[in-house]
Every structure is written in C-alpha cells, then in structure tokens.
Short mmCIF file of C-alpha atoms and ligand atoms in Angstrom, two decimals:
data_model
loop_
_atom_site.label_atom_id
_atom_site.label_comp_id
_atom_site.label_asym_id
_atom_site.label_seq_id
_atom_site.Cartn_x
_atom_site.Cartn_y
_atom_site.Cartn_z
CA MET A 1 122.62 155.64 106.84
CA PRO A 2 119.18 156.49 108.17
CA LEU A 3 117.61 159.80 107.28
CA VAL A 4 117.18 161.88 110.40
CA ALA A 5 114.62 164.67 110.95
CA TYR A 6 115.89 166.93 113.76
CA PHE A 7 113.28 168.97 115.60
CA SER A 8 114.37 172.06 117.50
CA MET A 9 112.54 175.14 118.80
CA GLU A 10 115.58 177.26 117.97
CA TYR A 11 118.53 177.38 115.55
CA ALA A 12 121.46 179.74 115.68
CA ILE A 13 122.65 179.77 112.10
CA ASP A 14 123.61 183.32 111.36
CA ASN A 15 123.62 186.40 113.55
CA ASN A 16 121.12 188.14 111.24
CA MET A 17 118.64 185.31 111.58
CA LYS A 18 116.90 185.78 114.91
CA THR A 19 115.72 182.24 115.41
CA TYR A 20 117.69 181.50 118.55
CA ALA A 21 117.94 182.38 122.22
CA GLY A 22 120.94 180.54 123.64
CA GLY A 23 122.90 177.32 123.96
CA LEU A 24 120.16 175.01 122.73
CA GLY A 25 119.93 176.97 119.45
CA ILE A 26 123.71 177.18 119.15
CA LEU A 27 123.96 173.41 119.38
CA ALA A 28 121.20 172.96 116.79
CA GLY A 29 122.77 175.44 114.38
CA ASP A 30 126.21 173.86 114.70
CA TYR A 31 124.70 170.40 114.24
CA MET A 32 122.99 171.46 110.99
CA LYS A 33 126.17 172.99 109.65
CA GLY A 34 128.20 169.95 110.61
CA ALA A 35 125.63 167.76 108.81
CA LYS A 36 126.21 169.79 105.66
CA ASP A 37 130.03 169.82 105.93
CA HIS A 38 130.31 166.11 106.49
CA ASN A 39 127.40 164.86 104.41
CA PHE A 40 125.24 163.40 107.08
CA PRO A 41 121.64 162.72 105.97
CA ILE A 42 119.81 165.21 108.18
CA VAL A 43 116.95 167.66 107.70
CA GLY A 44 115.95 170.17 110.32
CA ILE A 45 112.48 171.25 111.42
CA GLY A 46 112.07 174.57 113.24
CA ILE A 47 110.08 177.75 113.40
CA LYS A 48 110.46 181.03 111.55
CA TRP A 49 110.14 183.37 114.51
CA LYS A 50 108.82 186.69 113.38
CA GLN A 51 110.31 188.64 116.27
CA GLY A 52 112.96 186.17 117.43
CA TYR A 53 114.00 186.25 121.06
CA THR A 54 114.14 189.54 123.01
CA ASP A 55 116.57 192.26 122.04
CA GLN A 56 117.53 193.09 125.58
CA LEU A 57 118.98 196.53 126.16
CA VAL A 58 119.96 198.50 129.25
CA ASP A 59 118.28 201.83 130.08
CA ASP A 60 119.78 205.01 131.55
CA ARG A 61 119.23 203.76 135.06
CA GLY A 62 121.14 200.58 134.28
CA LYS A 63 118.09 198.31 134.16
CA PRO A 64 117.57 195.77 131.38
CA TYR A 65 114.44 196.01 129.22
CA ASP A 66 113.10 193.99 126.33
CA THR A 67 112.42 195.18 122.81
CA TYR A 68 111.02 193.30 119.87
CA HIS A 69 111.35 193.87 116.14
CA ASN A 70 109.78 192.22 113.16
CA TYR A 71 112.29 190.44 110.95
CA THR A 72 111.99 189.37 107.38
CA TYR A 73 114.46 187.18 105.62
CA ASP A 74 114.89 187.32 101.86
CA PHE A 75 117.22 184.31 101.88
CA LEU A 76 114.40 181.89 102.83
CA LYS A 77 112.82 179.96 100.00
CA ASP A 78 109.08 179.50 99.83
CA THR A 79 108.47 175.77 99.38
CA SER A 80 104.80 176.61 98.59
CA ALA A 81 103.89 173.70 100.89
CA GLU A 82 101.30 174.50 103.54
CA VAL A 83 100.06 172.29 106.35
CA SER A 84 97.51 172.85 109.08
CA VAL A 85 97.06 171.95 112.69
CA THR A 86 93.94 172.41 114.84
CA ILE A 87 94.72 174.45 117.94
CA ARG A 88 91.97 175.23 120.47
CA ASN A 89 89.47 174.06 117.81
CA VAL A 90 90.71 176.56 115.26
CA GLU A 91 92.47 175.49 112.14
CA VAL A 92 95.92 177.15 111.96
CA ARG A 93 97.71 177.11 108.67
CA CYS A 94 101.48 176.88 108.54
CA LYS A 95 103.61 177.96 105.68
CA VAL A 96 106.84 176.04 105.17
CA TRP A 97 110.04 177.90 104.36
CA LYS A 98 113.34 176.35 103.44
CA LEU A 99 116.77 177.50 104.39
CA ASP A 100 119.75 176.09 102.59
CA THR A 101 122.23 178.96 102.70
CA PHE A 102 124.86 179.76 105.39
CA GLY A 103 126.29 176.26 104.92
CA THR A 104 123.50 174.43 106.66
CA ALA A 105 121.79 171.10 105.74
CA PRO A 106 118.16 171.70 104.60
CA LEU A 107 116.22 173.39 107.36
CA TYR A 108 112.44 173.76 107.14
CA LEU A 109 110.84 176.53 109.09
CA LEU A 110 107.15 176.72 109.94
CA ASP A 111 105.38 180.05 109.94
CA THR A 112 101.84 180.93 111.04
CA ASP A 113 102.07 184.60 110.09
CA ILE A 114 99.84 184.42 107.05
CA PRO A 115 96.69 186.49 106.34
CA GLU A 116 94.29 183.50 106.49
CA ASN A 117 95.13 182.83 110.13
CA THR A 118 93.13 184.39 112.96
CA GLU A 119 96.07 183.69 115.32
CA PRO A 120 99.17 184.56 113.32
CA TRP A 121 101.18 185.40 116.47
CA ILE A 122 101.89 181.76 117.38
CA THR A 123 105.27 181.95 115.69
CA GLY A 124 105.79 185.50 116.95
CA GLN A 125 108.21 185.35 119.86
CA LEU A 126 110.59 182.55 120.74
CA TYR A 127 109.99 181.56 124.42
CA GLY A 128 107.72 184.55 124.68
CA TRP A 129 105.05 182.85 126.68
CA PHE A 130 104.30 179.92 128.95
CA GLY A 131 101.09 177.90 129.36
CA GLU A 132 98.70 177.68 126.47
CA GLU A 133 100.70 179.89 124.21
CA ARG A 134 103.78 177.72 124.59
CA ILE A 135 101.74 174.65 123.80
CA ALA A 136 100.42 176.29 120.63
CA GLN A 137 104.02 176.92 119.55
CA GLU A 138 105.00 173.36 120.34
CA MET A 139 102.04 172.01 118.40
CA VAL A 140 103.28 173.93 115.36
CA LEU A 141 106.81 172.60 115.79
CA GLY A 142 105.82 169.00 116.46
CA ILE A 143 102.52 168.30 114.72
CA ALA A 144 102.80 170.66 111.81
CA GLY A 145 106.47 169.64 111.60
CA VAL A 146 105.64 165.98 110.91
CA ARG A 147 102.87 167.03 108.50
CA ALA A 148 105.32 169.24 106.64
CA LEU A 149 107.71 166.28 106.19
CA ARG A 150 104.84 164.25 104.75
CA LYS A 151 103.79 167.05 102.49
CA LEU A 152 107.31 167.54 101.20
CA GLY A 153 107.64 163.79 100.59
CA ILE A 154 110.66 163.41 102.87
CA GLU A 155 110.89 159.83 104.10
CA VAL A 156 112.25 159.89 107.56
CA ASP A 157 113.89 156.97 109.41
CA VAL A 158 114.63 158.64 112.71
CA TYR A 159 112.85 161.53 114.45
CA HIS A 160 115.23 163.34 116.82
CA PHE A 161 113.66 165.63 119.40
CA ASN A 162 116.12 168.23 120.65
CA GLU A 163 114.58 168.82 124.08
CA GLY A 164 110.94 168.29 125.08
CA HIS A 165 109.54 171.10 122.94
CA ALA A 166 109.16 168.73 120.00
CA LEU A 167 107.26 166.08 121.91
CA PHE A 168 103.94 166.52 120.11
CA ALA A 169 105.60 165.23 116.97
CA GLY A 170 105.54 161.90 118.82
CA PHE A 171 101.79 162.32 119.40
CA GLU A 172 101.37 162.86 115.66
CA LEU A 173 103.27 159.65 114.87
CA ILE A 174 101.01 157.73 117.29
CA HIS A 175 97.97 159.47 115.85
CA GLU A 176 98.92 158.43 112.30
CA LYS A 177 99.17 154.83 113.30
CA MET A 178 95.97 154.81 115.28
CA SER A 179 94.12 156.41 112.34
CA VAL A 180 94.84 153.30 110.33
CA GLY A 181 93.76 150.88 112.98
CA ALA A 182 96.58 150.40 115.47
CA SER A 183 95.77 150.27 119.18
CA PHE A 184 97.33 152.90 121.45
CA GLU A 185 99.85 150.41 122.81
CA GLU A 186 100.89 149.23 119.33
CA ALA A 187 101.18 152.80 118.04
CA TRP A 188 103.22 153.86 121.04
CA ARG A 189 105.55 150.89 120.71
CA GLU A 190 106.07 151.44 116.99
CA SER A 191 106.52 155.19 117.24
CA LYS A 192 109.06 154.76 119.98
CA GLU A 193 111.21 152.73 117.61
CA GLU A 194 111.47 155.81 115.37
CA ILE A 195 112.21 158.42 118.01
CA VAL A 196 115.37 159.52 119.84
CA PHE A 197 115.49 162.30 122.38
CA THR A 198 118.06 164.74 123.77
CA THR A 199 117.56 166.06 127.24
CA HIS A 200 119.31 169.24 128.29
CA THR A 201 118.36 170.77 131.51
CA PRO A 202 119.59 169.29 134.81
CA VAL A 203 117.42 171.73 136.75
CA VAL A 204 114.16 170.02 137.76
CA GLN A 205 112.10 173.22 137.51
CA GLY A 206 113.59 173.88 134.10
CA ASN A 207 111.68 170.89 132.68
CA GLU A 208 108.40 172.10 131.26
CA THR A 209 105.12 170.70 132.64
CA HIS A 210 101.43 171.28 131.83
CA PRO A 211 98.20 170.21 133.44
CA ILE A 212 96.70 167.32 131.42
CA ASP A 213 93.51 169.37 131.00
CA ARG A 214 95.41 172.11 129.25
CA ILE A 215 96.92 169.71 126.76
CA MET A 216 93.47 168.31 125.98
CA TYR A 217 91.88 171.77 125.79
CA MET A 218 94.51 172.85 123.27
CA GLY A 219 93.95 169.75 121.18
CA ALA A 220 97.58 168.73 121.46
CA ASN A 221 96.54 165.20 122.57
CA LEU A 222 95.31 164.37 119.03
CA GLY A 223 92.61 162.06 120.36
CA LEU A 224 94.59 160.47 123.19
CA ASN A 225 92.58 160.34 126.42
CA SER A 226 93.81 161.57 129.79
CA LYS A 227 94.76 158.16 130.97
CA GLN A 228 96.95 157.60 127.93
CA LEU A 229 98.52 161.02 128.40
CA ARG A 230 99.24 160.16 132.00
CA LEU A 231 101.01 156.96 130.95
CA LEU A 232 103.26 159.01 128.68
CA GLY A 233 104.10 162.10 130.72
CA GLY A 234 102.69 161.67 134.21
CA THR A 235 100.61 164.28 135.95
CA PRO A 236 101.10 167.14 135.60
CA PHE A 237 102.34 166.23 132.15
CA ASN A 238 106.11 166.54 132.03
CA MET A 239 107.48 167.15 128.53
CA THR A 240 110.87 165.60 129.42
CA VAL A 241 109.29 162.50 130.94
CA GLY A 242 107.17 162.28 127.80
CA GLY A 243 110.33 162.46 125.68
CA LEU A 244 112.01 159.75 127.71
CA ARG A 245 108.98 157.45 127.37
CA LEU A 246 108.36 158.12 123.72
CA SER A 247 111.88 157.41 122.58
CA ARG A 248 113.94 154.36 121.82
CA LYS A 249 117.04 156.00 123.21
CA SER A 250 117.97 159.27 124.84
CA ASN A 251 121.11 161.23 125.36
CA ALA A 252 122.49 163.72 127.78
CA VAL A 253 124.88 166.39 126.54
CA ALA A 254 128.11 165.66 128.49
CA GLN A 255 129.44 162.70 130.43
CA LEU A 256 128.80 164.27 133.82
CA HIS A 257 125.35 165.36 132.63
CA GLY A 258 124.68 161.73 131.72
CA LYS A 259 125.20 160.77 135.38
CA THR A 260 123.11 163.69 136.60
CA ALA A 261 120.25 162.95 134.17
CA ASN A 262 120.16 159.27 135.06
CA LYS A 263 119.98 160.19 138.78
CA MET A 264 117.36 162.85 138.16
CA TRP A 265 115.04 160.58 136.15
CA ARG A 266 115.81 157.29 137.90
CA HIS A 267 112.30 157.09 139.41
CA ILE A 268 110.66 157.27 135.97
CA SER A 269 109.42 153.83 134.93
CA ASN A 270 109.36 152.65 131.36
CA ARG A 271 111.76 155.26 130.05
CA SER A 272 114.49 154.91 127.48
CA GLU A 273 118.09 154.51 128.36
CA ILE A 274 119.97 157.82 128.70
CA ILE A 275 123.44 157.69 127.24
CA ALA A 276 125.90 160.56 127.22
CA ILE A 277 127.13 162.22 124.03
CA THR A 278 129.05 165.35 124.75
CA ASN A 279 128.16 168.45 122.73
CA ALA A 280 130.60 169.97 120.29
CA ILE A 281 130.99 173.03 118.09
CA HIS A 282 131.21 173.94 114.42
CA LEU A 283 134.77 175.17 114.11
CA PRO A 284 134.39 177.35 110.96
CA THR A 285 131.68 179.35 112.77
CA TRP A 286 133.56 179.94 116.03
CA VAL A 287 137.27 179.31 115.79
CA ASP A 288 139.99 181.45 114.24
CA PRO A 289 141.69 178.98 111.83
CA LYS A 290 144.98 180.83 112.24
CA MET A 291 145.08 179.93 115.90
CA ILE A 292 144.56 176.21 115.16
CA SER A 293 147.19 176.08 112.44
CA ALA A 294 149.71 178.02 114.54
CA ALA A 295 149.09 175.72 117.48
CA GLU A 296 149.54 172.58 115.41
CA ASN A 297 152.66 173.84 113.63
CA GLY A 298 154.48 175.13 116.69
CA LYS A 299 154.22 178.77 115.56
CA PRO A 300 153.87 181.69 118.00
CA LEU A 301 150.31 182.19 119.25
CA MET A 302 150.45 185.43 121.19
CA PRO A 303 150.72 187.78 118.19
CA LEU A 304 147.62 186.16 116.61
CA HIS A 305 145.74 186.20 119.88
CA GLN A 306 146.53 189.90 120.45
CA LYS A 307 144.95 190.65 117.09
CA ASN A 308 141.72 189.03 118.27
CA LYS A 309 142.03 190.83 121.54
CA GLN A 310 142.40 194.14 119.69
CA LYS A 311 139.24 193.43 117.79
CA LEU A 312 137.33 192.79 120.98
CA ILE A 313 138.72 195.96 122.57
CA ALA A 314 137.75 198.00 119.54
CA PHE A 315 134.24 196.54 119.56
CA ILE A 316 133.84 197.39 123.25
CA ASN A 317 135.07 200.88 122.64
CA LYS A 318 132.57 201.40 119.84
CA ARG A 319 129.66 199.94 121.83
CA ASN A 320 130.34 201.22 125.33
CA GLY A 321 132.98 203.90 124.91
CA VAL A 322 135.30 202.09 127.30
CA GLN A 323 138.98 201.64 126.38
CA LEU A 324 140.39 198.42 127.81
CA ARG A 325 144.14 197.79 127.90
CA GLU A 326 145.66 195.31 125.57
CA ASP A 327 148.52 194.54 127.94
CA ARG A 328 146.26 193.55 130.81
CA LEU A 329 144.32 190.39 131.43
CA ILE A 330 140.78 190.23 130.10
CA ILE A 331 138.42 187.72 131.64
CA GLY A 332 135.32 187.02 129.54
CA PHE A 333 132.02 185.79 130.94
CA SER A 334 128.98 185.55 128.71
CA ARG A 335 126.06 183.28 129.14
CA ARG A 336 122.36 183.28 129.70
CA VAL A 337 121.70 185.11 132.96
CA ALA A 338 120.15 182.54 135.26
CA LEU A 339 120.67 182.23 139.00
CA TYR A 340 122.64 178.99 139.02
CA LYS A 341 125.22 180.47 136.63
CA ARG A 342 126.16 182.99 139.31
CA SER A 343 127.37 185.70 136.88
CA ASN A 344 128.34 188.07 139.69
CA LEU A 345 130.05 185.57 141.99
CA ILE A 346 133.47 187.14 141.44
CA PHE A 347 132.29 190.43 143.02
CA THR A 348 131.25 188.81 146.28
CA LYS A 349 134.20 189.99 148.32
CA PRO A 350 135.13 193.57 147.36
CA GLU A 351 138.21 193.44 149.59
CA VAL A 352 139.66 190.76 147.32
CA ILE A 353 138.53 191.88 143.89
CA GLU A 354 138.47 195.67 144.18
CA PRO A 355 142.23 196.29 144.27
CA LEU A 356 142.66 194.10 141.18
CA LEU A 357 140.02 196.04 139.30
CA LYS A 358 141.25 199.42 140.44
CA ASN A 359 144.79 198.83 139.22
CA GLN A 360 143.50 197.06 136.11
CA LYS A 361 145.24 193.79 136.82
CA ILE A 362 141.95 192.27 135.86
CA GLN A 363 139.48 193.51 133.26
CA LEU A 364 136.08 191.79 133.27
CA VAL A 365 133.82 191.67 130.25
CA PHE A 366 130.26 190.37 130.72
CA SER A 367 127.38 189.73 128.38
CA GLY A 368 124.12 187.85 128.65
CA LYS A 369 120.36 188.12 128.55
CA ALA A 370 117.88 187.22 131.25
CA HIS A 371 114.64 185.63 130.19
CA PRO A 372 112.11 188.46 129.68
CA LEU A 373 109.94 187.15 132.57
CA ASP A 374 112.84 186.30 134.92
CA ASP A 375 113.00 189.20 137.41
CA LYS A 376 115.81 187.64 139.44
CA GLY A 377 117.92 187.25 136.33
CA LYS A 378 117.27 190.87 135.43
CA GLU A 379 118.47 191.91 138.89
CA ILE A 380 121.73 190.19 138.15
CA VAL A 381 122.09 192.07 134.84
CA ALA A 382 121.37 195.33 136.67
CA ASN A 383 124.01 194.35 139.24
CA LEU A 384 126.63 193.70 136.52
CA VAL A 385 125.81 197.06 134.95
CA ALA A 386 126.16 198.72 138.37
CA MET A 387 129.60 197.13 138.74
CA SER A 388 130.63 198.55 135.35
CA LYS A 389 129.75 202.01 136.71
CA ILE A 390 131.73 201.52 139.89
CA TYR A 391 134.78 200.24 137.99
CA PRO A 392 134.41 201.99 134.64
CA LYS A 393 137.90 201.19 133.42
CA SER A 394 137.86 197.51 134.20
CA VAL A 395 134.31 196.16 134.15
CA VAL A 396 132.19 196.06 130.95
CA PHE A 397 128.72 194.81 130.33
CA LEU A 398 127.78 194.31 126.66
CA GLU A 399 124.05 194.46 126.19
CA ASN A 400 122.07 192.15 123.84
CA TYR A 401 124.31 189.07 123.83
CA ASP A 402 124.29 187.37 120.44
CA MET A 403 126.45 185.31 118.08
CA GLU A 404 128.60 188.30 117.15
CA ILE A 405 129.45 189.07 120.78
CA GLY A 406 129.90 185.38 121.45
CA THR A 407 132.46 185.14 118.65
CA LEU A 408 134.39 188.24 119.64
CA LEU A 409 134.51 187.27 123.31
CA THR A 410 135.55 183.69 122.86
CA ARG A 411 138.39 184.80 120.58
CA GLY A 412 139.55 188.00 122.23
CA SER A 413 139.41 187.31 125.94
CA ASP A 414 142.47 185.86 127.70
CA VAL A 415 140.53 183.75 130.17
CA TRP A 416 137.06 182.25 129.98
CA LEU A 417 135.38 182.17 133.35
CA ASN A 418 132.60 179.71 134.18
CA ASN A 419 131.24 179.32 137.68
CA PRO A 420 127.85 177.54 137.70
CA ARG A 421 126.59 175.71 140.73
CA ARG A 422 127.64 172.13 140.08
CA PRO A 423 126.14 170.00 138.49
CA MET A 424 123.68 172.36 136.86
CA GLU A 425 125.57 173.25 133.68
CA ALA A 426 124.62 170.54 131.22
CA SER A 427 127.45 171.15 128.78
CA GLY A 428 128.48 174.74 128.03
CA THR A 429 129.73 175.10 124.50
CA SER A 430 131.10 178.64 124.87
CA GLY A 431 134.06 177.17 126.81
CA MET A 432 134.83 174.90 123.84
CA LYS A 433 134.92 177.92 121.50
CA ALA A 434 137.27 179.69 123.92
CA ALA A 435 139.56 176.67 124.38
CA MET A 436 140.06 176.23 120.63
CA ASN A 437 140.87 179.92 120.26
CA GLY A 438 143.56 179.69 122.90
CA VAL A 439 141.45 181.44 125.52
CA LEU A 440 142.12 179.59 128.72
CA ASN A 441 139.20 178.10 130.66
CA LEU A 442 138.94 178.89 134.32
CA SER A 443 135.97 176.80 135.29
CA ILE A 444 134.13 174.74 137.83
CA LEU A 445 134.36 171.02 136.97
CA ASP A 446 130.93 171.03 135.39
CA GLY A 447 129.49 170.32 131.96
CA TRP A 448 132.10 169.31 129.38
CA TRP A 449 135.16 170.62 131.28
CA PRO A 450 135.91 167.57 133.48
CA GLU A 451 136.40 165.57 130.29
CA VAL A 452 139.55 167.35 129.23
CA CYS A 453 140.67 169.69 132.04
CA ASP A 454 144.33 169.23 132.95
CA HIS A 455 144.80 171.81 135.72
CA GLY A 456 147.62 174.22 135.06
CA VAL A 457 148.30 172.60 131.70
CA ASN A 458 145.42 173.49 129.35
CA GLY A 459 143.39 175.70 131.69
CA TRP A 460 142.29 175.57 135.33
CA GLN A 461 139.54 174.12 137.41
CA PHE A 462 138.44 175.37 140.79
CA GLY A 463 136.20 173.89 143.42
CA ASN A 464 137.43 170.29 142.94
CA GLY A 465 133.92 169.18 141.97
CA PHE A 466 132.38 170.25 145.25
CA GLU A 467 128.61 169.84 145.50
CA SER A 468 126.21 170.72 148.30
CA ASP A 469 122.49 170.84 148.86
CA SER A 470 123.00 174.23 150.40
CA ASP A 471 123.45 176.98 147.81
CA LYS A 472 125.13 179.09 150.46
CA LYS A 473 127.75 176.46 151.20
CA SER A 474 128.40 175.82 147.53
CA ASP A 475 128.72 179.57 146.83
CA ALA A 476 131.14 180.18 149.71
CA HIS A 477 133.26 177.13 148.83
CA ASP A 478 133.46 177.96 145.13
CA LEU A 479 134.15 181.62 145.75
CA ASN A 480 137.22 180.87 147.85
CA ALA A 481 138.38 178.34 145.36
CA LEU A 482 138.00 180.86 142.51
CA TYR A 483 139.96 183.58 144.34
CA LYS A 484 142.70 181.15 145.23
CA VAL A 485 143.31 179.90 141.70
CA LEU A 486 142.94 183.37 140.26
CA LEU A 487 145.41 185.01 142.65
CA GLU A 488 147.91 182.19 143.02
CA GLU A 489 147.95 180.70 139.54
CA VAL A 490 146.17 182.66 136.81
CA LEU A 491 147.55 186.16 137.48
CA PRO A 492 151.19 185.10 138.11
CA SER A 493 151.13 182.95 134.98
CA TYR A 494 149.82 185.76 132.87
CA TYR A 495 152.05 188.55 134.17
CA ASP A 496 155.21 186.68 135.12
CA THR A 497 155.56 183.67 132.87
CA PRO A 498 154.28 184.60 129.39
CA GLN A 499 156.03 181.60 127.81
CA LYS A 500 154.20 179.23 130.10
CA TRP A 501 150.99 181.03 129.21
CA GLU A 502 151.56 180.53 125.54
CA GLU A 503 152.30 176.87 126.09
CA MET A 504 149.00 176.53 127.93
CA MET A 505 147.22 178.18 125.01
CA ARG A 506 148.74 175.63 122.70
CA ASN A 507 147.73 172.80 124.98
CA SER A 508 144.25 174.20 125.19
CA ILE A 509 143.80 174.23 121.42
CA VAL A 510 145.47 170.91 120.71
CA SER A 511 143.63 169.03 123.48
CA THR A 512 140.17 170.18 122.36
CA ARG A 513 140.10 170.78 118.63
CA HIS A 514 139.18 167.20 117.62
CA GLN A 515 137.38 165.98 120.68
CA PHE A 516 134.87 168.85 120.62
CA ASP A 517 134.54 169.20 116.86
CA ILE A 518 130.94 168.77 115.72
CA LYS A 519 132.08 165.96 113.43
CA ARG A 520 132.84 163.77 116.43
CA MET A 521 129.43 164.46 117.90
CA LEU A 522 127.61 163.67 114.66
CA GLU A 523 129.52 160.42 114.32
CA GLU A 524 128.49 159.47 117.84
CA TYR A 525 124.91 160.39 117.16
CA PHE A 526 124.84 158.06 114.16
CA GLU A 527 126.67 155.23 115.90
CA LYS A 528 125.03 155.35 119.30
CA LEU A 529 121.62 156.94 118.80
CA TYR A 530 120.41 156.63 115.26
CA GLN A 531 121.70 153.25 114.19
CA LYS A 532 119.68 150.35 115.58
C1 LIG B 1 128.14 179.63 122.49
C2 LIG B 1 126.98 180.50 122.79
C3 LIG B 1 126.03 180.06 123.76
C4 LIG B 1 126.17 178.78 124.54
O1 LIG B 1 127.18 178.88 125.48
P1 LIG B 1 127.10 178.31 126.97
O2 LIG B 1 128.49 177.97 127.29
O3 LIG B 1 126.15 177.15 126.92
O4 LIG B 1 126.57 179.45 127.80
C5 LIG B 1 124.93 180.87 123.99
N1 LIG B 1 124.74 182.01 123.33
C6 LIG B 1 125.62 182.44 122.43
C7 LIG B 1 125.36 183.74 121.67
C8 LIG B 1 126.78 181.71 122.10
O5 LIG B 1 127.62 182.15 121.18
#
C-alpha cells in the first residue's frame, strides 16, 4: 500500500488538545485514529496551535465573547528536527513535534513558537486571521510540512491535502523538481501525480482566495511567476481551484456533495475529477459501545439511552444550573454557528413552538461557536441565549462547544436536529454520531443523510430536498416542513408509542454503524483515491 502524508490545518484528537475548531478537524482526527486502529500507512502533518481556536463564552448580557489561553502539552515528543521556511523575506524556523498517543497514527505538528523566531505567533491562533497572516500559517503547514517529511526521512507516495489550506505543499513539490532542472510544466505534471485533494465547502464564499500579489509578496510562490500562479489558481488565486488543478484526483465528502461540488466547479478547466467519498466517524471516540451491542443483540435500548440522557442532564445542571426532565423529549442541536445552518429556525413562529416549550413537551439544547470575526454568527448565538432566558426550563445554550459537549449531546439527546439550507451542508458527522447512539436524526435531506434516511423507520427527513435560490422561500418551506414532521410524527411517536420509538433507535444504529464507520472511509480512500 502507498504511504500517505495527510495535511490538515486542524486535528480533533482529544478534548484537551486544542488543535481543532470544528468538523474539518473532527474528520482529520477520526481519520488518524482509524489509520492506527486498522493499520493503514498514514502519517499526519499539522500545526501545534499555541492558543488553539477561540474559547467562546457568553457574558452577563448574553453576548458571546472570545478568550484565548496558552496551552502546553507534555504528551508531545520533541523530534529534535527543525525546518525553516522564508516568509516575507524572513527565515522562520519550525520545530517538529510528534504525537503518537490517544490512539492516533503518527502525527507531526509544526511550531514556530521558539525563541529564535522574530514572528513566533504564526502558529498562535487557529483561523485567527485572514489575509497575509493566514498565508503565513498555510506556508508553515504546506511548505515546512513537506520539508519536515524530508528531514524525518519519511518517504511519501501520496500527499493528501485536506482542504485548500495545505496547497503550498504542492508548490514545494513543484519547487523541488524545478530546482533540479524540471520545467514548470514537467514539475506540475509530476507533482500532480503525487497529490490528492479533499474539498469540503459547498459555499462559494467559503473557498479562500488571495490576490496573486499577496502570494508573491509573502514568498509562498517559491519562485513561480504570476502567470504560472494564474494557471494554477486563477485570479484572484483560489485555494480550492489550486487544489483541484494540482491533484490527480479529488473527493467531495458525501454523495450529494459530490454532485454539488461538480456543479460548483464545472467551469474550471484542467481540474482533477471529483469523486464522492462520504465521511465517517471513529466509533470508539463517539459511540457508546453498549448501545451498539444491545441493538445488535435485540436487547432493550431505552434503559441504556436513559443513562446517557441522565449524564447529559447532570452536565447541563452543573454548567448552566438548569434541570431538564428525563421523561421529556430532548432535541439536541450543536454545530458551528454559521448563517446557512439556521440554528434558530425552530423559533421562527412563536405561536407554534411556544406552547410546546412552556409545557416542556420539547426541551432544546444548543451549543456552537461563531467564528470570532463573524458578527452575524454571534448575533445568532446571542439570540439562542436570549431564547434560553425566555424559556428557562426548556431551552439551554451550552457555551464553548467542544468534543466533550459533542459527545454528551450526541449520546444523551433523544432527537438530533439538523436544518441547513440545502445543499450547503457538505457532510455533517455529528448526525452519524447521534444515529449510532440511537439518537434519532430529524434532518433536512442534506450532507450524508439522504444516503441512509428511511423516513419514519430510522429517523425523519423534512423538506423533501427542496432547494431555492431565494433564502426566504427556502426558509419558509423548510420551517413548515419541520413543524409538520415534529408535531405529527416525532412528538406522537415519542410520547404515545415508546415501543415504536425504541424500534427506530435500533434501526438507526443498525443501518449506520458499518456504513459510516471510519474503516469504510479509509478503505475507499485507498481504493479510489490513493491507489493508481
Ligand atoms: C462532530 C463534531 C463536529 C462536526 O459536526 P457537524 O455535524 O459537521 O456539525 C464539530 N464539532 C464538534 C465538537 C463535534 O463533536
């Protein structure tokens, strides 16, 4: 099997290791753990973020604010390897740490926080900045990343870029070949043979771009001229387009996302084929093994689930001082707070939702961070907090969403709600965690869900896959659909037919536990992406 070097800006490996922000990091962490469990030849390249992503808290007025802390990790090993990269004409040295605990395949983390550096902050905050600062971080990941592999003597067959952040690794591969005499075209062609690329975001604006001048000014071009840069990434330089043109093959992260990505990038000439390989999760990290074994052996599920629900309720009580009821439905909703995810959709019509919250037929638990520079996202967080003050017994917002909250919520909720504007959710792995824990998905047919949803059997869909160019139309349509399924199917099933509910839990677990196990995804990566 080929040896794969996986490049990712973030990795969610352990809750005490603040090297992740959200779904992209969760995927990378699960992938590295799956590689270890199933002996796939993979090494990871990432960054040792000194302050991680924001710790986002809520103040007395109910507004979110960002805090940062310095983290040190005594479980990282010093490889004593050091590499350097020239950023804005200044040599930046990068220390290379190795992580091989927490059940992960070898993960090498670059770190610029050393006394010799005049700019040690480059590996300071994950997604902390845009523009030049972001390029500096990406130069460390990509360029210093390849140099670290060389320094460590790791002979790589395939370079896998998880999202466009790693693109400059491709420039380094081209640069290496041109330094020993290859022409640009030859070096590009040969490098492409070694690279595969995963694209994630189906939102056009979410794909990072930079003016070509900025890339040259930073020194990220490694000697390529502006015409050559334009051939790779267009102008302004689009990191995703660059990834598509610098790779032999690309993949989207769910079957529907494959269609969306192909449509979105259809006008890009000279790009690699985009196939679809649906994301998956690392079961030992996220799933209660007792639930799986009970589901497979025909044992009762409810008593086990109630234990997980009690744990969630106790956690909420400790954090927020709110006592939720164990005999009433809990709907969980936690994700990155971005507009298209519509976290507060369910509150749109108070005349529908208010009576259900007042008599505690429904208890809603939210969590999620907005990007520190996303004011609109922060307004949504503030709105969710405001709702928790209006309905203090039945609406909860847990601040500072992280792996611990993710685990508790995807085990202890009864229903997992997901209502993005279709088709903007690329995959959505939290729903897989929920499904395997017997937490029933109530979701728009977006991301991974259309692949397995059997309405009323292993969960529910709403919206029937409706799409519209008008956000207003899409929101109104999906809101009505959500209320209808919630009132006519979810609530009666929960309160009136507990046996049917338990059967659905069983179906949910059994229908997802293999198909969305990280082992399946790794096998597909090797068969369809890595093997030539
Ligand atoms: C699972 C998980 C995610 C990814 O979930 P989505 O469904 O993509 O939103 C993000 N953050 C945390 C902490 C998680 O546990």
